Coordinates of C-alpha atoms and ligand atoms in Angstrom, one line a residue:
M148 CA 21.7 -4.1 -37.9
N149 CA 18.5 -4.9 -36.1
R150 CA 19.9 -5.7 -32.7
F151 CA 19.2 -3.6 -29.6
M152 CA 20.6 -3.9 -26.1
G153 CA 18.9 -3.1 -22.9
L154 CA 20.9 -3.0 -19.6
D155 CA 19.3 -3.0 -16.2
A156 CA 21.4 -1.8 -13.2
S157 CA 19.2 -3.1 -10.4
T158 CA 20.0 -3.3 -6.7
Q159 CA 21.8 -6.6 -6.8
S160 CA 22.8 -7.2 -10.3
L161 CA 23.4 -5.9 -13.8
T162 CA 21.5 -7.6 -16.6
A163 CA 21.7 -7.3 -20.4
V164 CA 18.9 -8.3 -22.8
I165 CA 19.6 -8.2 -26.6
I166 CA 16.7 -8.3 -29.0
D167 CA 16.6 -8.8 -32.7
T168 CA 13.7 -6.9 -34.2
E169 CA 13.9 -8.7 -37.5
Q170 CA 13.8 -12.2 -36.0
G171 CA 11.3 -10.9 -33.4
R172 CA 13.0 -12.5 -30.5
V173 CA 15.5 -12.2 -27.6
I174 CA 18.8 -13.4 -28.9
G175 CA 21.0 -12.9 -25.8
K176 CA 20.7 -12.4 -22.1
D177 CA 23.2 -12.4 -19.3
S178 CA 23.5 -11.1 -15.8
V179 CA 26.3 -10.2 -13.3
D180 CA 25.5 -10.6 -9.7
F181 CA 27.1 -7.8 -7.6
D182 CA 28.1 -10.3 -5.0
S183 CA 30.5 -11.8 -7.6
L184 CA 32.5 -8.5 -7.2
P185 CA 33.2 -8.5 -3.4
E186 CA 36.3 -6.2 -3.7
F187 CA 34.0 -3.2 -3.3
G188 CA 32.6 -4.4 0.1
C189 CA 29.0 -4.4 -0.9
V190 CA 26.7 -7.2 0.2
Q191 CA 23.7 -7.8 -2.1
G192 CA 24.5 -4.5 -3.7
V193 CA 24.8 -2.3 -0.5
L194 CA 27.6 -1.3 1.8
P195 CA 27.2 -2.5 5.4
N196 CA 26.4 0.4 7.8
E197 CA 25.8 0.4 11.5
D198 CA 22.8 2.6 11.0
P199 CA 20.1 0.3 9.5
L200 CA 18.5 3.2 7.8
V201 CA 21.6 4.1 5.8
K202 CA 21.9 2.2 2.5
H203 CA 24.6 3.2 0.1
S204 CA 26.5 1.5 -2.7
D205 CA 29.8 2.0 -4.5
P206 CA 29.4 3.4 -8.0
R207 CA 32.7 1.8 -9.0
L208 CA 31.0 -1.6 -8.5
W209 CA 28.4 -0.7 -11.2
A210 CA 31.2 0.2 -13.6
A211 CA 33.1 -3.0 -12.9
A212 CA 29.9 -5.0 -13.4
L213 CA 29.3 -3.3 -16.7
E214 CA 32.8 -4.3 -17.9
K215 CA 32.4 -7.9 -16.6
L216 CA 29.0 -8.2 -18.3
L217 CA 30.1 -6.8 -21.7
G218 CA 33.3 -8.9 -21.6
R219 CA 31.2 -12.0 -21.0
L220 CA 28.8 -11.2 -23.9
R221 CA 31.8 -10.6 -26.2
D222 CA 33.4 -13.9 -25.1
E223 CA 30.1 -15.8 -25.5
G224 CA 30.4 -14.9 -29.2
L225 CA 27.7 -12.3 -29.4
D226 CA 28.8 -9.9 -32.1
L227 CA 28.3 -6.6 -30.4
S228 CA 29.2 -4.7 -33.6
R229 CA 25.7 -5.6 -34.7
V230 CA 24.0 -3.7 -31.9
K231 CA 22.4 -0.6 -33.4
A232 CA 21.4 1.1 -30.2
V233 CA 21.7 0.7 -26.4
S234 CA 19.5 2.0 -23.6
G235 CA 19.2 1.2 -20.0
S236 CA 17.4 1.0 -16.7
G237 CA 18.6 1.9 -13.2
Q238 CA 17.2 1.3 -9.7
Q239 CA 15.3 4.6 -9.1
H240 CA 16.1 7.5 -6.8
G241 CA 19.8 6.8 -6.0
T242 CA 22.3 9.5 -6.8
V243 CA 25.9 9.7 -8.0
Y244 CA 28.1 12.7 -7.3
L245 CA 30.9 13.6 -9.8
N246 CA 33.6 16.2 -9.9
K247 CA 35.0 18.1 -12.9
L248 CA 37.4 15.2 -13.8
F249 CA 34.6 13.2 -15.4
P250 CA 35.2 13.2 -19.1
S251 CA 33.2 15.6 -21.3
D252 CA 34.4 14.4 -24.7
G253 CA 33.7 10.7 -24.8
N254 CA 37.2 9.8 -24.1
W255 CA 38.1 7.2 -21.5
R256 CA 41.7 6.1 -21.3
Q257 CA 42.1 2.8 -23.1
D258 CA 44.7 1.4 -20.7
R259 CA 42.9 1.3 -17.4
P260 CA 39.6 -0.3 -16.3
L261 CA 36.7 2.1 -15.7
K262 CA 36.5 1.3 -12.0
E263 CA 40.0 2.8 -11.6
Q264 CA 39.5 5.8 -13.8
L265 CA 36.3 6.6 -12.0
E266 CA 37.7 6.7 -8.5
P267 CA 39.2 10.3 -8.6
M268 CA 36.1 11.5 -10.4
L269 CA 33.7 10.8 -7.5
S270 CA 33.1 13.8 -5.3
R271 CA 31.2 11.5 -2.9
A272 CA 32.7 8.0 -2.6
T273 CA 29.3 6.3 -2.2
A274 CA 25.8 6.6 -3.7
P275 CA 22.7 6.5 -1.5
V276 CA 20.2 4.0 -3.0
W277 CA 16.4 3.6 -2.9
M278 CA 16.5 1.5 0.3
D279 CA 17.9 4.4 2.3
G280 CA 15.4 5.7 4.9
S281 CA 17.7 8.1 6.8
T282 CA 16.4 11.5 5.6
T283 CA 13.2 12.1 7.6
E284 CA 14.6 15.3 9.0
E285 CA 15.6 16.6 5.5
C286 CA 12.1 15.7 4.2
R287 CA 10.6 17.9 6.9
E288 CA 13.0 20.7 6.3
I289 CA 12.5 20.7 2.5
A290 CA 8.7 20.7 2.9
E291 CA 8.9 23.5 5.4
S292 CA 10.9 25.9 3.3
A293 CA 9.3 25.0 -0.1
G294 CA 5.8 25.8 1.2
G295 CA 4.5 22.5 2.4
I296 CA 4.1 18.8 1.6
E297 CA 1.1 19.4 -0.6
Y298 CA 3.0 21.9 -2.8
I299 CA 5.8 19.3 -3.4
Q300 CA 3.3 16.5 -4.0
R301 CA 1.4 18.6 -6.6
S302 CA 4.5 19.7 -8.4
T303 CA 6.5 16.5 -8.4
G304 CA 4.0 13.7 -8.1
S305 CA 5.1 12.6 -4.6
P306 CA 5.4 14.1 -1.1
P307 CA 8.9 14.4 0.2
I308 CA 10.2 10.8 0.5
E309 CA 13.3 9.6 2.3
R310 CA 14.7 7.5 -0.5
F311 CA 14.2 10.2 -3.2
A312 CA 17.1 12.2 -4.6
G313 CA 16.2 15.6 -3.1
P314 CA 16.3 14.7 0.6
Q315 CA 19.4 12.7 0.0
I316 CA 21.2 15.6 -1.7
R317 CA 20.2 17.9 1.2
K318 CA 21.6 15.5 3.7
F319 CA 24.9 15.3 1.8
H320 CA 25.1 19.1 1.6
K321 CA 24.4 19.4 5.3
N322 CA 26.9 16.7 6.4
A323 CA 29.8 17.4 3.9
P324 CA 29.4 21.0 2.5
E325 CA 33.0 21.1 1.2
L326 CA 32.4 17.9 -0.8
Y327 CA 29.0 19.1 -2.1
E328 CA 30.9 22.3 -3.2
K329 CA 33.3 20.2 -5.2
T330 CA 30.4 18.3 -6.9
E331 CA 30.2 19.3 -10.5
I332 CA 27.2 17.1 -11.4
I333 CA 24.7 14.9 -9.6
H334 CA 23.3 12.0 -11.6
L335 CA 20.6 9.5 -11.0
I336 CA 21.9 5.9 -11.3
S337 CA 20.3 5.6 -14.7
S338 CA 21.9 8.8 -16.2
F339 CA 25.2 7.9 -14.5
M340 CA 25.3 4.5 -16.2
G341 CA 24.4 6.0 -19.6
S342 CA 27.1 8.7 -19.1
I343 CA 29.7 6.0 -18.6
L344 CA 28.7 4.5 -22.0
A345 CA 28.8 7.9 -23.6
G346 CA 32.0 9.0 -21.9
K347 CA 30.4 12.3 -21.1
N348 CA 27.4 13.6 -19.1
I349 CA 24.0 12.7 -20.6
P350 CA 20.6 14.1 -19.6
I351 CA 18.2 12.7 -17.0
D352 CA 15.0 11.5 -18.7
F353 CA 11.6 12.8 -17.6
A354 CA 10.4 9.5 -16.3
D355 CA 13.2 8.8 -13.8
G356 CA 13.5 12.6 -13.1
G357 CA 10.0 12.2 -11.7
G358 CA 11.5 10.2 -8.8
M359 CA 13.8 13.0 -7.6
N360 CA 11.3 15.1 -5.6
F361 CA 12.1 18.3 -7.4
M362 CA 11.0 18.0 -11.0
N363 CA 7.7 19.7 -11.9
L364 CA 6.0 16.8 -13.7
A365 CA 3.5 18.8 -15.8
A366 CA 6.2 21.2 -17.1
G367 CA 9.0 18.6 -17.3
E368 CA 11.3 21.2 -15.7
W369 CA 13.2 21.5 -12.4
D370 CA 11.0 23.2 -9.8
E371 CA 13.1 26.3 -8.7
R372 CA 11.3 26.6 -5.4
I373 CA 12.0 23.1 -4.3
L374 CA 15.6 23.2 -5.7
K375 CA 16.2 26.2 -3.4
A376 CA 14.7 24.4 -0.5
T377 CA 16.9 21.4 -1.1
A378 CA 20.4 22.7 -1.4
P379 CA 22.2 25.8 -2.6
G380 CA 23.4 25.9 -6.2
L381 CA 21.7 22.7 -7.0
R382 CA 20.4 23.7 -10.4
E383 CA 23.9 24.2 -11.7
K384 CA 24.8 20.7 -10.6
L385 CA 22.0 18.9 -12.4
P386 CA 22.2 17.5 -15.9
A387 CA 19.6 18.6 -18.5
L388 CA 16.2 16.9 -18.6
A389 CA 15.2 15.1 -21.8
P390 CA 12.4 12.9 -23.2
S391 CA 13.1 9.2 -22.5
W392 CA 13.3 8.5 -26.2
S393 CA 16.1 11.1 -26.8
K394 CA 19.2 10.1 -28.7
V395 CA 22.0 11.2 -26.3
G396 CA 25.1 10.4 -28.3
R397 CA 27.2 7.5 -29.5
I398 CA 29.0 4.9 -27.6
A399 CA 32.5 6.0 -26.4
P400 CA 35.5 4.6 -28.3
Y401 CA 36.6 2.7 -25.2
F402 CA 33.7 0.3 -25.7
V403 CA 34.3 0.0 -29.4
S404 CA 37.9 -1.2 -29.0
K405 CA 37.4 -3.2 -25.9
Y406 CA 34.1 -5.0 -26.5
G407 CA 33.7 -4.7 -30.3
F408 CA 30.7 -2.3 -30.5
S409 CA 30.4 -0.4 -33.8
P410 CA 31.4 3.3 -33.4
E411 CA 28.0 4.1 -34.9
T412 CA 26.1 2.5 -31.9
E413 CA 23.5 5.0 -30.7
L414 CA 22.7 5.7 -27.1
I415 CA 19.1 6.3 -26.1
A416 CA 18.4 8.1 -22.7
W417 CA 18.4 5.7 -19.7
S418 CA 15.4 5.6 -17.4
G419 CA 14.3 4.1 -14.0
D420 CA 13.5 0.4 -13.5
N421 CA 9.8 0.9 -12.9
P422 CA 9.3 3.1 -16.0
N423 CA 11.3 0.5 -18.0
S424 CA 9.3 -2.4 -16.6
L425 CA 6.1 -0.6 -17.7
I426 CA 7.3 -0.9 -21.3
G427 CA 8.8 -4.4 -20.7
V428 CA 5.3 -5.7 -19.8
G429 CA 3.7 -4.0 -22.7
A430 CA 1.7 -1.3 -20.8
Y431 CA 2.9 1.6 -23.0
A432 CA -0.5 3.3 -23.2
P433 CA -3.4 4.0 -20.8
G434 CA -6.0 1.2 -20.6
A435 CA -3.8 -1.6 -19.2
A436 CA -2.4 -1.6 -15.7
V437 CA 0.3 -3.9 -14.3
I438 CA 0.3 -5.8 -11.1
S439 CA 3.6 -7.2 -10.1
L440 CA 3.4 -9.9 -7.4
G441 CA 7.0 -10.2 -6.3
T442 CA 8.8 -9.6 -3.0
S443 CA 6.8 -6.4 -2.8
H444 CA 3.5 -6.1 -4.6
T445 CA 3.3 -3.1 -6.9
F446 CA 0.6 -1.6 -9.1
F447 CA 1.6 0.6 -12.0
A448 CA -0.2 2.1 -14.9
P449 CA 0.3 4.7 -17.6
M450 CA -1.7 7.9 -17.1
N451 CA -2.5 10.8 -19.4
E452 CA -2.5 13.5 -16.7
P453 CA -0.2 13.9 -13.7
K454 CA -3.0 13.5 -11.1
V455 CA -1.6 12.8 -7.6
D456 CA -2.8 10.4 -4.9
P457 CA -4.8 12.5 -2.4
R458 CA -3.7 10.0 0.4
G459 CA -0.1 10.7 -0.5
Y460 CA 1.0 7.0 -0.8
G461 CA 1.2 6.6 -4.5
H462 CA 3.9 8.2 -6.7
V463 CA 3.6 9.6 -10.2
F464 CA 6.6 9.5 -12.5
G465 CA 6.9 10.2 -16.2
S466 CA 6.2 7.3 -18.6
P467 CA 9.0 6.5 -21.0
S468 CA 6.5 6.4 -23.8
G469 CA 5.2 9.9 -23.0
G470 CA 2.6 11.0 -20.5
F471 CA 2.9 9.7 -16.9
M472 CA 2.8 6.6 -14.8
S473 CA 1.5 5.8 -11.3
L474 CA 3.4 3.5 -8.9
I475 CA 2.0 2.1 -5.7
C476 CA 4.2 -0.3 -3.7
F477 CA 3.2 -2.6 -0.8
K478 CA 5.9 -4.2 1.3
N479 CA 3.8 -7.1 2.6
G480 CA 3.8 -9.0 -0.7
A481 CA 5.2 -12.5 -1.2
L482 CA 6.4 -12.7 2.3
A483 CA 2.8 -12.3 3.7
Q484 CA 1.6 -15.3 1.6
E485 CA 4.7 -17.3 2.6
E486 CA 4.0 -16.6 6.3
I487 CA 0.4 -17.9 6.1
R488 CA 1.5 -20.9 4.0
K489 CA 4.1 -21.8 6.7
Q490 CA 1.5 -21.3 9.5
A491 CA -0.8 -23.7 7.7
G492 CA 2.1 -26.2 7.1
I493 CA 1.1 -26.6 3.4
N494 CA 2.8 -26.4 0.0
W495 CA 1.8 -24.0 -2.8
N496 CA -0.4 -26.5 -4.5
Q497 CA -2.4 -26.9 -1.3
F498 CA -2.4 -23.1 -0.9
D499 CA -4.2 -23.0 -4.3
Q500 CA -6.6 -25.8 -3.2
Y501 CA -7.5 -23.8 -0.1
L502 CA -8.4 -20.9 -2.3
D503 CA -10.5 -23.1 -4.6
N504 CA -12.4 -24.5 -1.6
T505 CA -13.3 -21.3 0.1
P506 CA -15.9 -18.8 -1.1
P507 CA -15.4 -15.3 -2.4
G508 CA -15.9 -13.0 0.6
N509 CA -14.5 -15.6 2.9
N510 CA -17.7 -15.8 5.1
G511 CA -16.8 -12.4 6.4
N512 CA -13.3 -13.3 7.6
M513 CA -10.9 -10.6 6.9
M514 CA -7.3 -9.6 7.7
L515 CA -4.8 -6.8 7.3
P516 CA -1.6 -8.4 6.2
Y517 CA 1.0 -6.4 8.2
F518 CA 3.7 -8.9 8.8
I519 CA 6.4 -6.2 8.5
P520 CA 5.8 -2.4 8.8
E521 CA 3.9 -1.3 5.7
I522 CA 4.4 1.9 3.5
T523 CA 1.0 1.8 1.9
P524 CA -0.6 2.9 4.2
L525 CA 2.1 3.8 6.7
V526 CA 1.8 1.3 9.5
S527 CA 4.6 0.5 11.9
R528 CA 3.2 -2.7 13.4
N529 CA 4.5 -6.1 12.4
E530 CA 1.6 -8.2 13.3
P531 CA -1.5 -8.8 11.1
V532 CA -5.0 -7.8 12.2
Y533 CA -7.7 -10.5 12.0
R534 CA -11.4 -9.9 12.1
G535 CA -14.1 -12.7 11.8
S536 CA -14.9 -16.0 13.4
E537 CA -13.1 -17.2 16.5
D538 CA -11.6 -20.2 14.6
F539 CA -10.2 -17.7 12.1
R540 CA -8.9 -15.3 14.6
E541 CA -7.3 -18.0 16.7
G542 CA -5.7 -19.6 13.6
R543 CA -7.6 -22.8 13.6
D544 CA -9.4 -22.2 10.3
M545 CA -6.3 -22.1 8.0
P546 CA -8.2 -22.3 4.6
A547 CA -9.9 -19.0 5.7
R548 CA -6.6 -17.5 6.5
V549 CA -5.2 -18.4 3.1
R550 CA -8.1 -16.8 1.4
A551 CA -7.9 -13.8 3.7
V552 CA -4.3 -12.9 2.9
V553 CA -5.0 -13.1 -0.9
E554 CA -8.3 -11.2 -0.7
A555 CA -6.7 -8.5 1.5
Q556 CA -3.8 -8.0 -1.0
A557 CA -6.2 -7.7 -3.9
L558 CA -8.6 -5.4 -2.1
R559 CA -5.8 -3.0 -1.0
L560 CA -4.5 -2.9 -4.6
R561 CA -7.9 -1.7 -5.7
L562 CA -8.4 0.6 -2.7
Y563 CA -5.1 2.4 -3.0
S564 CA -5.2 2.7 -6.8
D565 CA -8.7 4.3 -6.9
W566 CA -7.2 7.8 -7.5
I567 CA -5.9 6.8 -10.9
E568 CA -8.2 8.3 -13.4
E569 CA -8.0 5.9 -16.2
R570 CA -9.9 2.8 -15.1
S571 CA -8.0 -0.2 -16.5
Q572 CA -9.8 -2.4 -18.9
L573 CA -7.1 -5.0 -18.6
L574 CA -4.6 -6.0 -16.0
R575 CA -1.3 -7.6 -16.8
V576 CA 0.0 -9.6 -13.9
T577 CA 3.7 -10.7 -13.5
G578 CA 5.9 -12.0 -10.7
G579 CA 6.0 -15.4 -8.9
A580 CA 2.3 -15.5 -7.7
A581 CA 1.0 -14.7 -11.2
K582 CA 1.3 -18.5 -11.8
S583 CA -1.6 -19.2 -9.4
T584 CA -4.9 -19.3 -11.2
P585 CA -7.0 -18.8 -8.0
V586 CA -4.9 -15.8 -7.1
C587 CA -5.5 -14.3 -10.5
Q588 CA -9.2 -15.1 -10.3
I589 CA -9.5 -13.1 -7.1
L590 CA -7.7 -10.1 -8.7
A591 CA -10.0 -10.3 -11.8
D592 CA -13.1 -10.3 -9.5
V593 CA -11.9 -7.6 -7.2
F594 CA -11.0 -5.3 -10.1
N595 CA -13.8 -6.5 -12.4
A596 CA -11.3 -6.7 -15.2
P597 CA -9.8 -9.5 -17.2
I598 CA -6.3 -10.6 -16.3
E599 CA -3.5 -11.5 -18.7
R600 CA -0.4 -13.3 -17.3
L601 CA 3.1 -12.6 -18.5
E602 CA 6.1 -14.7 -18.0
I603 CA 8.7 -11.9 -18.3
S604 CA 11.4 -12.2 -15.7
D605 CA 13.7 -9.3 -16.9
S606 CA 11.0 -6.7 -17.6
A607 CA 13.2 -3.7 -16.9
A608 CA 16.1 -4.9 -19.2
L609 CA 13.6 -6.0 -21.9
G610 CA 11.8 -2.6 -21.6
A611 CA 15.2 -0.9 -22.1
A612 CA 16.0 -3.0 -25.2
L613 CA 12.5 -2.1 -26.6
R614 CA 13.2 1.6 -25.8
A615 CA 16.5 1.3 -27.6
A616 CA 14.7 0.0 -30.7
H617 CA 12.0 2.6 -30.5
G618 CA 14.4 5.5 -29.8
A619 CA 16.5 4.5 -32.8
G620 CA 13.4 4.7 -35.0
Q621 CA 13.4 1.0 -35.7
A622 CA 9.8 0.2 -34.8
D623 CA 6.8 1.7 -33.2
W624 CA 5.3 0.7 -29.8
P625 CA 2.3 -1.5 -31.0
E626 CA 4.6 -3.6 -33.2
L627 CA 7.3 -4.0 -30.5
I628 CA 4.8 -4.9 -27.8
E629 CA 2.9 -7.3 -30.0
T630 CA 6.2 -9.1 -30.8
F631 CA 8.0 -9.1 -27.4
C632 CA 5.4 -8.8 -24.7
R633 CA 2.8 -11.5 -25.5
P634 CA 0.8 -12.9 -22.6
V635 CA 1.2 -16.6 -21.8
P636 CA -1.3 -18.4 -24.2
E637 CA -4.5 -19.5 -22.6
S638 CA -3.6 -17.6 -19.4
R639 CA -6.5 -15.1 -19.5
V640 CA -8.8 -15.0 -16.5
E641 CA -12.2 -13.4 -16.7
P642 CA -14.1 -11.8 -13.8
V643 CA -17.2 -13.6 -12.5
P644 CA -20.1 -11.2 -12.1
E645 CA -21.4 -12.7 -8.8
N646 CA -18.0 -12.5 -7.3
V647 CA -17.5 -8.9 -8.5
R648 CA -20.6 -8.0 -6.5
V649 CA -19.3 -9.7 -3.4
Y650 CA -16.0 -7.7 -3.5
D651 CA -17.8 -4.4 -4.3
Q652 CA -19.6 -4.8 -1.0
M653 CA -16.5 -6.0 0.8
L654 CA -14.3 -3.1 -0.3
P655 CA -15.7 -0.4 2.1
I656 CA -15.6 -2.8 5.0
Y657 CA -11.9 -3.5 4.3
A658 CA -11.3 0.3 4.0
E659 CA -12.9 0.8 7.4
L660 CA -10.9 -1.9 9.0
A661 CA -7.7 -0.5 7.5
A662 CA -8.6 3.0 8.7
E663 CA -9.1 1.7 12.3
A664 CA -5.7 0.1 12.3
Ligands
XUL728 C1 10.3 2.7 -6.5 C2 11.5 2.2 -5.7 C3 12.0 0.9 -6.2 C4 13.4 1.1 -6.9 C5 14.2 -0.2 -7.0 O1 9.9 3.9 -6.0 O2 12.0 2.8 -4.8 O3 11.1 0.2 -6.9 O4 13.1 1.7 -8.1 O5 13.7 -1.1 -7.7

């Protein structure tokens, strides 16, 4: 038995990746889109709400998707009895509220689907997810009674954040105290999904626990002061905390009889999607950082110490391989490049040609790419700022605009990650725009570090599968990463010293422009 399964419960879908460590390859992969289960009323994974800041989902949807996915894998002929261990990944920060009916002995009824069994066990019918931004008042209240924003940031790695578990729990307690009272246990989405597989409550891992706003990162324990400021009796409603590599039980008999797992299948603690992705792209130890160029642009890196961002934009979570990880997220990612591409009326090949035909430094033309309100730094405008020649400002010099958006995105990645102690000797780049060589060249020059490109599309699910293998004692990190997270051959991009000098000079000018805006 050398097979390991990683599941990723993301915002819009549930994905499984199965690896075989003996063959050294992914042997199975499948995904269930939540929109294929419309009976729960969610659209792209979230329940419609008249308040645009409120984003909740239905936990029964995730259970139904799990059954659909496992049924499909079984029917595709994947012998699930050969899976030695399972771990998983969940969208971070979201919370699930269970009452005392949730099983504690691994026993689900065999005769009814999980979505039905779960219904009477939910003390709150819906689960707030990471997209929810409705708790600004609760953030303020918690900060006030816990002794200030800085205290919370130092202890937990982040200032109070609307989408994080703590402010969401406080809001539930304020709005529905009688339902809060009936809540026996509050899970993160990751530990909830793992608990379904175990048929009993399993711990929250240190890595995802770091996204709750009340775990003391350095101690790996709940912070009593912040718990008290969040909601009464909260400590008693939380699962235990455990290292991400903990064995948390065996798969419940329900999954053995229904989907053909072995009763010996071990469960390894689940974690958040960003911590799992860190592993899935092979950045399990300090020295390598990851830039993901997707819808949002994110920078994450493993860290030895839980040092926090003095500006308050970055987050620190636990790393599932031990230690800590930073996360910085920019909302104006792919969309900003897309906007400029459309303005110029060009295709992506021409976009790259424009980059090739313009000089590093862009002749002094610079932009702040705020097409939608930004979270790093917090900016509410939805219009970019342009500084430079008249042709550039007026939108006549489109090659300069193309270079400006890519340079701005690279410069801000460097600027807002400068608090992370371990300077990365290597950057691993993933996501759609990683395919572009000129984009990667700009990143290499701005960071003065070589770039390796990865073509991993399901990094969170793969990371979970690798964690299952590691947690079950099958293989160590270097061996797993070398086998499963190899960069695309010949994809390395080296920094060019003259360009590095140009960007070193440009960085403080960009910082000044950003501060003015
Ligand atoms: C990170 C965050 C998202 C979610 C969903 O802080 O909110 O990345 O984890 O992917």
